[in-house]
PDB file of C-alpha atoms in Angstrom:
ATOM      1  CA  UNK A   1       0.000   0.000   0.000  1.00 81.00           C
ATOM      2  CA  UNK A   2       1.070   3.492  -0.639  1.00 86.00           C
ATOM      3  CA  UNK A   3       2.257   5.649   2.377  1.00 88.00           C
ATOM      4  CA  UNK A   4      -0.820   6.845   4.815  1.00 92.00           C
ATOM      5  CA  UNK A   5       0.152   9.845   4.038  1.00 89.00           C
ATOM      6  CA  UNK A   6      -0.658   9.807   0.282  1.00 86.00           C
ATOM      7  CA  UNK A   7      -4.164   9.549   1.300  1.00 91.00           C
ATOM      8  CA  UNK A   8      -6.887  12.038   2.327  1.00 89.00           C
ATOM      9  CA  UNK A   9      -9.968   9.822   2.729  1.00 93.00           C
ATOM     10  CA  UNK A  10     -10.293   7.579   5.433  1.00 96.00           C
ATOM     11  CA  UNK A  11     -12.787   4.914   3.251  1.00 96.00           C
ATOM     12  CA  UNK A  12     -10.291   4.875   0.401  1.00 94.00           C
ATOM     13  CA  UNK A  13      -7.773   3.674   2.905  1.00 96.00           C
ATOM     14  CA  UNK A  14     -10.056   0.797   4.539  1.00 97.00           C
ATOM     15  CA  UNK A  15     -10.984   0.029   1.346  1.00 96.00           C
ATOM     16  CA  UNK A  16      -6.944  -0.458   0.006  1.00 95.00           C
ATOM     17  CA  UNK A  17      -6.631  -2.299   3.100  1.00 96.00           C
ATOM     18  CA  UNK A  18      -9.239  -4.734   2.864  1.00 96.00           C
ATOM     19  CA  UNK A  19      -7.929  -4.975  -1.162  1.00 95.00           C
ATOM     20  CA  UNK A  20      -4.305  -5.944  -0.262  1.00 93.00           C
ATOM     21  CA  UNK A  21      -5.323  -8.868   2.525  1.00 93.00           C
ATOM     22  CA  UNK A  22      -7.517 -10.127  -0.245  1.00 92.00           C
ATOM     23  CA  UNK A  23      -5.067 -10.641  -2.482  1.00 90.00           C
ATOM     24  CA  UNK A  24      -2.806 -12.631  -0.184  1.00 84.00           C
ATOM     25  CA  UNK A  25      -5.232 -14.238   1.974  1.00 86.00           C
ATOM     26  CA  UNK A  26      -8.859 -15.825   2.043  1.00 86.00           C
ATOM     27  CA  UNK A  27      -9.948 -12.002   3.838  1.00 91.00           C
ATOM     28  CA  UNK A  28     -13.504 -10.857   3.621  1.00 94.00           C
ATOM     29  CA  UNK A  29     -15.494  -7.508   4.480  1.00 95.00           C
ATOM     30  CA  UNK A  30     -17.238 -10.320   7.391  1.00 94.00           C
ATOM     31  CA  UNK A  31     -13.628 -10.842   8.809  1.00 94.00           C
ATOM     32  CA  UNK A  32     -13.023  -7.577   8.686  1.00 95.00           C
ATOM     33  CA  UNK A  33     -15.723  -6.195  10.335  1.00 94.00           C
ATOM     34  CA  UNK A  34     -15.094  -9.304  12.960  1.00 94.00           C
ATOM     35  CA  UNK A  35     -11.607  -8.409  13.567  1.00 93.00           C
ATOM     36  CA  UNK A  36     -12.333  -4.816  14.335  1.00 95.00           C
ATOM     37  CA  UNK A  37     -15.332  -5.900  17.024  1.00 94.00           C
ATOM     38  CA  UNK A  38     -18.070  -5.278  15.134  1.00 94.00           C
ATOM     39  CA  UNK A  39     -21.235  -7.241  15.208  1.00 92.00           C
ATOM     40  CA  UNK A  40     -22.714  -6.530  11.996  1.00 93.00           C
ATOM     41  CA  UNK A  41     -20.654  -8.828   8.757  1.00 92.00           C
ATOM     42  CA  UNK A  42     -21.014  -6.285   6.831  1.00 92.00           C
ATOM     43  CA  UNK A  43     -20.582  -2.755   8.740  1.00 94.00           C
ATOM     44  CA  UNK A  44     -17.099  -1.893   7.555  1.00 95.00           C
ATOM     45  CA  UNK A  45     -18.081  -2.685   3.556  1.00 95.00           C
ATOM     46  CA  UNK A  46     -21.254  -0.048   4.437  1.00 95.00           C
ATOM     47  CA  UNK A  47     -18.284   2.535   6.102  1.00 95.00           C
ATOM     48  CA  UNK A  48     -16.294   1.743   2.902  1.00 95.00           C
ATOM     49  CA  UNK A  49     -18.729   2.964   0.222  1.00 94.00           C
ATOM     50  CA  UNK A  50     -20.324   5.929   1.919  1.00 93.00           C
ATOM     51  CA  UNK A  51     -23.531   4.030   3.515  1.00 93.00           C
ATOM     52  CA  UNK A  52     -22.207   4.581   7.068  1.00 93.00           C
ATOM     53  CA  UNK A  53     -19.472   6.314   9.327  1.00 92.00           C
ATOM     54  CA  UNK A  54     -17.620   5.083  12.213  1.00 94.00           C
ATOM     55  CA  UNK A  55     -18.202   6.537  16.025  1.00 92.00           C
ATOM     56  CA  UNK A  56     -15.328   7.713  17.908  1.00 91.00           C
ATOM     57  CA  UNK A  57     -15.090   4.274  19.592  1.00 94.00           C
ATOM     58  CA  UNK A  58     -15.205   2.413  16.096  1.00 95.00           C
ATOM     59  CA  UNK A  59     -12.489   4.579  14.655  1.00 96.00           C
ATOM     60  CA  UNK A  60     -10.088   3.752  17.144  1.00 96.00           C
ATOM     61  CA  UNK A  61     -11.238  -0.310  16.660  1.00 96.00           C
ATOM     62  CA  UNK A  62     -10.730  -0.256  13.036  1.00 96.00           C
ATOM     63  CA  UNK A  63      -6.973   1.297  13.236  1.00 97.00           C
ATOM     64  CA  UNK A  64      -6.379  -1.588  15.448  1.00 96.00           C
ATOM     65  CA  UNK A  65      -7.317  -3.928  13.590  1.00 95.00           C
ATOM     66  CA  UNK A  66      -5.709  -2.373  10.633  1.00 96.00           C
ATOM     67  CA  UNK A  67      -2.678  -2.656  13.409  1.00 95.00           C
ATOM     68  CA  UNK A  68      -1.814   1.277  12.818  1.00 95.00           C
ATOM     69  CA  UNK A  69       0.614   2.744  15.456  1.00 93.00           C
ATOM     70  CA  UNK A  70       2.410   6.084  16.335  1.00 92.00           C
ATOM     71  CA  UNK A  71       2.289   8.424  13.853  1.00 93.00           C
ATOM     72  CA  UNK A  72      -0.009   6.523  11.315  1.00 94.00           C
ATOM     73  CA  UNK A  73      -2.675   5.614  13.828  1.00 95.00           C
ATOM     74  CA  UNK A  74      -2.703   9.248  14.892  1.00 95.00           C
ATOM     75  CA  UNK A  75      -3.020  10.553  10.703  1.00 95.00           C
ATOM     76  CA  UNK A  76      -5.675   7.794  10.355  1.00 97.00           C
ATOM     77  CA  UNK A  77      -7.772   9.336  13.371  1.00 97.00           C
ATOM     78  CA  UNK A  78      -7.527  13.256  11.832  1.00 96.00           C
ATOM     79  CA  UNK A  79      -8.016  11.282   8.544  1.00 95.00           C
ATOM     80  CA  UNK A  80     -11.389  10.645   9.931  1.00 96.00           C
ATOM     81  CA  UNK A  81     -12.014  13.689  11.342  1.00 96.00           C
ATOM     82  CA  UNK A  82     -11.315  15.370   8.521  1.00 94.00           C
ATOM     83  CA  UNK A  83     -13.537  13.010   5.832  1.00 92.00           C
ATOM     84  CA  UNK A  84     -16.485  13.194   8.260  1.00 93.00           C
ATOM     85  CA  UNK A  85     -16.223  16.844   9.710  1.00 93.00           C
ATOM     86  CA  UNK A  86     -20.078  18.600   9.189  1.00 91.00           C
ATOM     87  CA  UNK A  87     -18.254  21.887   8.793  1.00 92.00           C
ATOM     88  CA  UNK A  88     -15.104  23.470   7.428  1.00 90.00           C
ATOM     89  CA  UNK A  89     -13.826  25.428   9.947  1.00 90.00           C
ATOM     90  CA  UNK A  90     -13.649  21.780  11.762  1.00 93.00           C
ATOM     91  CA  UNK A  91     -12.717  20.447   8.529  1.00 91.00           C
ATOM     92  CA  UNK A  92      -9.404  22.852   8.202  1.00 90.00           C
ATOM     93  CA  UNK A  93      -8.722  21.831  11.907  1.00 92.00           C
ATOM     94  CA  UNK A  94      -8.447  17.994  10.820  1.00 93.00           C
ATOM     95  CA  UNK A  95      -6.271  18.672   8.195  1.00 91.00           C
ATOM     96  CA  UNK A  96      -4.243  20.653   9.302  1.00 90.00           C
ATOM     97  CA  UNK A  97      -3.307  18.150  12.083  1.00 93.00           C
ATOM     98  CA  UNK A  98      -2.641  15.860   9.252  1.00 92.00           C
ATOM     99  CA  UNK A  99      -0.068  17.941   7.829  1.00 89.00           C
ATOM    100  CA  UNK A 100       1.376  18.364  11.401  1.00 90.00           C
ATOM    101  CA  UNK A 101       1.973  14.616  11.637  1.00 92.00           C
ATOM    102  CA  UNK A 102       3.379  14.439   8.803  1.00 87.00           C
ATOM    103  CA  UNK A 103       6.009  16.875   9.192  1.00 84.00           C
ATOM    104  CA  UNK A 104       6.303  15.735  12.360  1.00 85.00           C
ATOM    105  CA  UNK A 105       7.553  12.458  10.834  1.00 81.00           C
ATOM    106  CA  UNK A 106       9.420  14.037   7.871  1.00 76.00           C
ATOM    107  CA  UNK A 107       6.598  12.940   5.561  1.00 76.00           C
ATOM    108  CA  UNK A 108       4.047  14.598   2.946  1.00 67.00           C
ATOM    109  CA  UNK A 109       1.001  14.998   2.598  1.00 72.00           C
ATOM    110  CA  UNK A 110      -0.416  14.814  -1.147  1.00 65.00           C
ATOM    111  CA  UNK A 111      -1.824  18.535  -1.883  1.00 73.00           C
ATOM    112  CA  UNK A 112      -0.653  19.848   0.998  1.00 79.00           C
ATOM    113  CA  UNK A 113       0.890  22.464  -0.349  1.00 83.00           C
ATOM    114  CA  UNK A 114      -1.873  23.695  -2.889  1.00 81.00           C
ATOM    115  CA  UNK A 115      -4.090  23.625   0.072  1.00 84.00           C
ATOM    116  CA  UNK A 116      -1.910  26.043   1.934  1.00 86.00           C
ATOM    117  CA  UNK A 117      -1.693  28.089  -1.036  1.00 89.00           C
ATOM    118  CA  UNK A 118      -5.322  28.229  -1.787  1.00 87.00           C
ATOM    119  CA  UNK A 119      -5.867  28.511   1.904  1.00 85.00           C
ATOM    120  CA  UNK A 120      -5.042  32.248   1.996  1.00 90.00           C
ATOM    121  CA  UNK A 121      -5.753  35.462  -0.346  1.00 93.00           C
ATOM    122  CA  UNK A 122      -1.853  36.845   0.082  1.00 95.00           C
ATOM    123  CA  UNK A 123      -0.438  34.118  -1.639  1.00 94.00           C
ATOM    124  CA  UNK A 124      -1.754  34.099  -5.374  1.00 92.00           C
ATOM    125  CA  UNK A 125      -1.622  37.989  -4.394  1.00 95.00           C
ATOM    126  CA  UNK A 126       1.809  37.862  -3.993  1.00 95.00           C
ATOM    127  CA  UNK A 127       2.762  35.052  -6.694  1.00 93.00           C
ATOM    128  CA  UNK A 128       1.399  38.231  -9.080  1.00 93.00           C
ATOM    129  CA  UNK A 129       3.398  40.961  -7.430  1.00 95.00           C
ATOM    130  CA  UNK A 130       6.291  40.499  -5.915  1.00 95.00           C
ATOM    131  CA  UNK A 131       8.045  39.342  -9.731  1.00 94.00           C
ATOM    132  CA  UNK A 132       6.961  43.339 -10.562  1.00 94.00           C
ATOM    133  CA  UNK A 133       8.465  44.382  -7.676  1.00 95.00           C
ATOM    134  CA  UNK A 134      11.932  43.447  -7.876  1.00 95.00           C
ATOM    135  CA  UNK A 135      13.910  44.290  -4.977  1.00 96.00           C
ATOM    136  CA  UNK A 136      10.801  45.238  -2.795  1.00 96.00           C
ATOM    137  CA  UNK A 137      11.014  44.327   1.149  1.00 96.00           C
ATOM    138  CA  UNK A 138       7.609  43.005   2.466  1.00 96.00           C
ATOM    139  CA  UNK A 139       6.734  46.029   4.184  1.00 96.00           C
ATOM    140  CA  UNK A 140       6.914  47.974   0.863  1.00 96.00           C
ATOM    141  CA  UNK A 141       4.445  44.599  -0.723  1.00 96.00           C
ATOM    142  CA  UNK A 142       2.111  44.923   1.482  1.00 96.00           C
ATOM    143  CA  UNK A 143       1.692  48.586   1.473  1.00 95.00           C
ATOM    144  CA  UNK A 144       0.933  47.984  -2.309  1.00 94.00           C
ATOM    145  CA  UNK A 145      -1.943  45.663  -1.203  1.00 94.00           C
ATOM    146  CA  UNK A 146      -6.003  47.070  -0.973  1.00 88.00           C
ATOM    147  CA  UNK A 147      -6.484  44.789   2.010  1.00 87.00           C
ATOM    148  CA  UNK A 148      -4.835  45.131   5.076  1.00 88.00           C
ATOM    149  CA  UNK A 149      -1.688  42.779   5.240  1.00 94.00           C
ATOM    150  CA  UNK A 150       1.480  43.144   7.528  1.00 96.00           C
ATOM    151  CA  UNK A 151       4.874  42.691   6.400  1.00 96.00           C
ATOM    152  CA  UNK A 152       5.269  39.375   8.467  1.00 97.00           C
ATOM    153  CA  UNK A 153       2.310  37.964   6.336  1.00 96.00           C
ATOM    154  CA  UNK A 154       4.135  38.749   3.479  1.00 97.00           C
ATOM    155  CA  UNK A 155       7.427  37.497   4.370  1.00 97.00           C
ATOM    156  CA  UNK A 156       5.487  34.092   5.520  1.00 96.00           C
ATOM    157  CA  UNK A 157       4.003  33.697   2.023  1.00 96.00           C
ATOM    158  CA  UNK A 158       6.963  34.068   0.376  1.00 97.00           C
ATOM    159  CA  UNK A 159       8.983  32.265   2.441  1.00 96.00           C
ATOM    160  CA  UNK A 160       6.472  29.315   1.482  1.00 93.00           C
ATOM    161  CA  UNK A 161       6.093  30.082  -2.128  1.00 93.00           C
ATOM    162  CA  UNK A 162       9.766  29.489  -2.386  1.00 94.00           C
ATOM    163  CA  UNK A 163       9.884  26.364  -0.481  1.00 91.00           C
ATOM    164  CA  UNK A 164       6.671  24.881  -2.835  1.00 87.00           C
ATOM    165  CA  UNK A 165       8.415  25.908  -5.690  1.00 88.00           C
ATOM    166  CA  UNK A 166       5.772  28.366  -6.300  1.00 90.00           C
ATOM    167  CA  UNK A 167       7.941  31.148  -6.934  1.00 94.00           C
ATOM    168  CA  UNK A 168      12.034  31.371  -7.388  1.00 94.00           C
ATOM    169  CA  UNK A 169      14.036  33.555  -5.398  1.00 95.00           C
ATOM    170  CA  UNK A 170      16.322  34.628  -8.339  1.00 95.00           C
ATOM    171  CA  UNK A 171      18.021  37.831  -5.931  1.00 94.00           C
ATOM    172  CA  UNK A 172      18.073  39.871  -3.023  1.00 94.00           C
ATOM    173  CA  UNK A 173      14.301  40.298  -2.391  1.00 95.00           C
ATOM    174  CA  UNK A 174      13.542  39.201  -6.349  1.00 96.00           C
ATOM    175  CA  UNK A 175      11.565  36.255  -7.200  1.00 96.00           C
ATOM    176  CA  UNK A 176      10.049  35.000 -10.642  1.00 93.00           C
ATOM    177  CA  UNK A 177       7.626  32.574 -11.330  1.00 91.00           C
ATOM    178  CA  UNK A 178       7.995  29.501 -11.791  1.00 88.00           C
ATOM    179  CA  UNK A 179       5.923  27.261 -14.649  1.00 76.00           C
ATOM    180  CA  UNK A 180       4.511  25.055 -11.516  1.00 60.00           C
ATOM    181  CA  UNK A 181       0.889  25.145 -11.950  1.00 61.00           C
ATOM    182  CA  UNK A 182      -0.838  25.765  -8.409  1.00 66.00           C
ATOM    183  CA  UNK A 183      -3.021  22.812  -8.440  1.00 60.00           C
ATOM    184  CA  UNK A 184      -4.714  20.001  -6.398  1.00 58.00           C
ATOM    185  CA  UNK A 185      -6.952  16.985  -7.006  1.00 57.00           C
ATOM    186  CA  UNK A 186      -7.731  16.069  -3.499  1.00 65.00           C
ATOM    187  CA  UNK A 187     -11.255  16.991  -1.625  1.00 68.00           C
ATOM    188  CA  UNK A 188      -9.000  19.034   0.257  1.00 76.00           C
ATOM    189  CA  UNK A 189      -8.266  21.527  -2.043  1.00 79.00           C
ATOM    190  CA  UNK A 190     -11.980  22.802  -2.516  1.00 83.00           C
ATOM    191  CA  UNK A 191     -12.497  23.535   1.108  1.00 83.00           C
ATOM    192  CA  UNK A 192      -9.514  25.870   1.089  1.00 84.00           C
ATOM    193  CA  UNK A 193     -11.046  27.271  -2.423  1.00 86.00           C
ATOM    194  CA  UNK A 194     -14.414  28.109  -0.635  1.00 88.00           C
ATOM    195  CA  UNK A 195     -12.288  29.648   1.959  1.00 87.00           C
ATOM    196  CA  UNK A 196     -10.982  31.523  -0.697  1.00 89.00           C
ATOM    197  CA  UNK A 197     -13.856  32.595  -2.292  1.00 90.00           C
ATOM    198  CA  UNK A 198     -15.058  33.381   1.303  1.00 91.00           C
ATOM    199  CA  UNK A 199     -12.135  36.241   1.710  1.00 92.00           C
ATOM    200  CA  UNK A 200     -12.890  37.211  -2.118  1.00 93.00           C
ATOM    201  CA  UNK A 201     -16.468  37.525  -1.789  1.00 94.00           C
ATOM    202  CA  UNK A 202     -15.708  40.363   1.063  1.00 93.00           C
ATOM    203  CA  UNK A 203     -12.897  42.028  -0.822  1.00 93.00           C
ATOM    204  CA  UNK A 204     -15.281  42.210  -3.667  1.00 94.00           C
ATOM    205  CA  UNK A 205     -18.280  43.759  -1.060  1.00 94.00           C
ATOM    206  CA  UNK A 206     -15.550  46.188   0.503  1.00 93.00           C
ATOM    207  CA  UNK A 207     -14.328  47.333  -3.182  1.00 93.00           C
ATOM    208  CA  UNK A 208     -17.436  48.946  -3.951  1.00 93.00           C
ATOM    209  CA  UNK A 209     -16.923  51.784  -0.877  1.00 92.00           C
ATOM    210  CA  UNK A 210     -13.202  51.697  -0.637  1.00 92.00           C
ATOM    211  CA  UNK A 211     -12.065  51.680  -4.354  1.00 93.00           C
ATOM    212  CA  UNK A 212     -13.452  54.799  -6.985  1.00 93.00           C
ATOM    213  CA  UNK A 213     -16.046  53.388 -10.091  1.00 93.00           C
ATOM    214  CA  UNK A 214     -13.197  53.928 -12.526  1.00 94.00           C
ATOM    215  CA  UNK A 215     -10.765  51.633 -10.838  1.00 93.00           C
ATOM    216  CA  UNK A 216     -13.306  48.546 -10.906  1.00 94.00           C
ATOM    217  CA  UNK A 217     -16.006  47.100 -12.416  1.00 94.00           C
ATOM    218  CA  UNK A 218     -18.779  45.480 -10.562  1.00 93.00           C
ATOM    219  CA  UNK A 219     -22.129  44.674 -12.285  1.00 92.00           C
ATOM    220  CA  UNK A 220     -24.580  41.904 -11.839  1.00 93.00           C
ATOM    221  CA  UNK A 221     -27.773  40.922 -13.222  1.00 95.00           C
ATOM    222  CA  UNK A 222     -30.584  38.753 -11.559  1.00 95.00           C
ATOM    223  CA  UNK A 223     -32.765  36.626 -14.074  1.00 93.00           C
ATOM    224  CA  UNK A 224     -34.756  33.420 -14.250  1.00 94.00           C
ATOM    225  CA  UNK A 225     -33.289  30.214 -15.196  1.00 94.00           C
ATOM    226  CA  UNK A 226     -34.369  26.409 -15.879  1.00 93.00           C
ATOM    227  CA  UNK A 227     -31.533  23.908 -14.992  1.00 93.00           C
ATOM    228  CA  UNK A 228     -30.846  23.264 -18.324  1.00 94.00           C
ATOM    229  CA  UNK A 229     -29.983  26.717 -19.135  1.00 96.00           C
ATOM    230  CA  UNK A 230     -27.810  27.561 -15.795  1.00 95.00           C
ATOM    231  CA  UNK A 231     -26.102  24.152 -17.068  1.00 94.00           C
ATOM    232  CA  UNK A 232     -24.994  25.833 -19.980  1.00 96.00           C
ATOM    233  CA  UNK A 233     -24.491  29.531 -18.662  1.00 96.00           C
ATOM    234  CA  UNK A 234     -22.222  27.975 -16.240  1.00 95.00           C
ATOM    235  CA  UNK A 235     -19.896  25.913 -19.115  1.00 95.00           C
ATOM    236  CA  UNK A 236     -19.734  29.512 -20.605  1.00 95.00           C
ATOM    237  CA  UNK A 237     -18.572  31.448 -17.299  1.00 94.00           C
ATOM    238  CA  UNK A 238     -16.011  27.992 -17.037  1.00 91.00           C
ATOM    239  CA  UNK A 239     -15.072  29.048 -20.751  1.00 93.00           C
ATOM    240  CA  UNK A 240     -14.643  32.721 -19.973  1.00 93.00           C
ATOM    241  CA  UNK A 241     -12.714  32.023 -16.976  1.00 89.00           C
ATOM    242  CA  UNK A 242     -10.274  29.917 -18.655  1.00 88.00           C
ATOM    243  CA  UNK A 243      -9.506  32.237 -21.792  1.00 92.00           C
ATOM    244  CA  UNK A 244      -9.214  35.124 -19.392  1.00 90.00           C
ATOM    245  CA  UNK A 245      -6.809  33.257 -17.406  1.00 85.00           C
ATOM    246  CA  UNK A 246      -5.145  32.442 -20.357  1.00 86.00           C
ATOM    247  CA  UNK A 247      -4.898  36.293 -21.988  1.00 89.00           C
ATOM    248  CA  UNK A 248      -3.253  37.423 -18.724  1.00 87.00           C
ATOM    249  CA  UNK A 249      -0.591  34.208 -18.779  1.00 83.00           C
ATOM    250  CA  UNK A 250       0.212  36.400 -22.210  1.00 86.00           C
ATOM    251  CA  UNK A 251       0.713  39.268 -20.188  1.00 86.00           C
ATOM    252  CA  UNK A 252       4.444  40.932 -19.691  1.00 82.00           C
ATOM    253  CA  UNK A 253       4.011  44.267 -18.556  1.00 87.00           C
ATOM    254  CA  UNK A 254       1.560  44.372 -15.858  1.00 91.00           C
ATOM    255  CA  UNK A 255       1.268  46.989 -12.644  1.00 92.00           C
ATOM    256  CA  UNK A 256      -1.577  45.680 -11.096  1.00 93.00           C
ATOM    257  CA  UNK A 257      -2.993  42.857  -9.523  1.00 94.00           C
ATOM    258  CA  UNK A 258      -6.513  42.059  -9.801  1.00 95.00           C
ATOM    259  CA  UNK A 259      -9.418  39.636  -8.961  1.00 94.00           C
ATOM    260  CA  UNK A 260     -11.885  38.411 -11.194  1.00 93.00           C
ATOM    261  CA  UNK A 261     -15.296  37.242  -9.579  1.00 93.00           C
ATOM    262  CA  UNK A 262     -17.821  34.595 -11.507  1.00 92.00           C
ATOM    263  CA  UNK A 263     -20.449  34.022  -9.399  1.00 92.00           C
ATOM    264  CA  UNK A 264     -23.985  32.425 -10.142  1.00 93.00           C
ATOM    265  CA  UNK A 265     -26.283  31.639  -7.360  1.00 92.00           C
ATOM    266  CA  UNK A 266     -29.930  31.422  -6.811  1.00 93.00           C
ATOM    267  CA  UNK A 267     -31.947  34.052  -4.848  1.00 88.00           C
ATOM    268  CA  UNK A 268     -35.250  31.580  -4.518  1.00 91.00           C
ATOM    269  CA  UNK A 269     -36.134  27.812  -4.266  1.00 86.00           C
ATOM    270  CA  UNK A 270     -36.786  25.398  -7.386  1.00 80.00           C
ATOM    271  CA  UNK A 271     -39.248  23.060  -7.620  1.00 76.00           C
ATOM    272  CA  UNK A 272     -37.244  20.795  -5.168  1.00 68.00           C
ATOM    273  CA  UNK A 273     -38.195  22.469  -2.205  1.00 61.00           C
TER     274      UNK A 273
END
């Protein structure tokens, strides 16, 4: 099996598990379930596809009977915290405890990094400007920023951006960019993408007292829609997005950092409610 490490989901895990005893032994979801304590022959099959979830007490059976110690034990329990968390704030809790065992132990965590980097507005913010700042000190960034950031912030982001290969330190306070692409395929990296379209969201909302008409554009439109047709408005806003991002990947001579918004969402209930 692959490191525990290289995994975010606690089922996938069981379910790789109960995979590699099969292949070398006569093992079946019934012994499985037996050998963690559990009544019911098939409870751990219904855990592994989504049916059911383990209590605190069965968590701690099943990595026993999986025979997980130390360090792995300890991921596998956050690992399950973090797949069965009802809300993100406990969500980023679990996985960042994840990523703490795992440097702990000198080990990574798959996505780790773009999670990080997702996980707050000042890094793709300064991925974009420090490279046109060449020679600027942090204090000096983040004076160039609309939101309120300190100079420590700064120096933290960068610091990390270097170290994920995110951006190359190429001088004294000069960095470039680097042709890493800043993504993630894990169900960790949309929670830290709704936390940052959370922080968006309210720069967007502040922009409209704190930054003059001419500087920004902010318009909006509210209309009715079938599912069919917000289907294929939202392929179009996917389309937009992606040729915008690629015009400004074009882009040399910029001065300015900015954020581009798409949001659809709807204002009343469908016929499902």
């Amino acid at each position: 099996m692959k490191p525990i490490t290289e995994y975010q989901d606690y089922r996938e895990y069981m379910r790789d598990f109960y995979e590699e005893r099969k292949r070398s032994s006569l093992f079946s979801w019934r012994e499985f379930s037996k050998l963690a304590g559990f009544t019911s022959p098939n409870y751990i099959q219904l855990v592994c596809e989504g049916k059911s979830r383990l209590s605190k007490t069965g968590v701690e059976k099943v990595a026993t009977a999986m025979e997980l110690a130390g360090s792995d034990r300890d991921y596998f329990l956050a690992m399950e915290r973090f797949g069965d968390a009802k809300s993100d704030s406990k969500k980023i809790l679990a996985f960042n405890e994840m990523q703490k065992i795992a440097k702990e132990n000198r080990l990574r965590v798959v996505d780790g990094e773009a999670f990080k980097y997702f996980e707050s507005w000042v890094n793709p913010v300064m991925r974009e400007l420090a490279p046109i700042k060449p020679g600027a000190k942090p204090l000096e960034l983040a004076r160039n920023c609309y939101p309120v950031v300190s100079a420590t912030e700064v120096r933290q982001s960068l610091d990390f951006m270097v170290h994920a290969n995110f951006l190359k330190k190429i001088g004294e306070d000069t960095y470039e960019q680097t042709e890493k692409i800043v993504t993630g395929s894990s169900e960790a990296i949309p929670l830290a993408l709704r936390s940052m379209n959370r922080q968006m969201s309210k720069f967007a909302t502040d922009a409209i007292d704190d930054i003059p008409s001419e500087k920004r554009h902010i318009a909006g439109v509210t209309l009715g829609l079938s599912d069919a047709t917000y289907k294929w408005l939202v392929q179009k806003l996917e389309l937009l997005r992606q040729q915008v991002v690629a015009i400004a990947a074009k882009e040399k001579d910029y001065d300015k950092v900015y954020r581009l918004n798409l949001q659809l969402f709807p204002l009343t209930k469908g016929k499902e409610a």
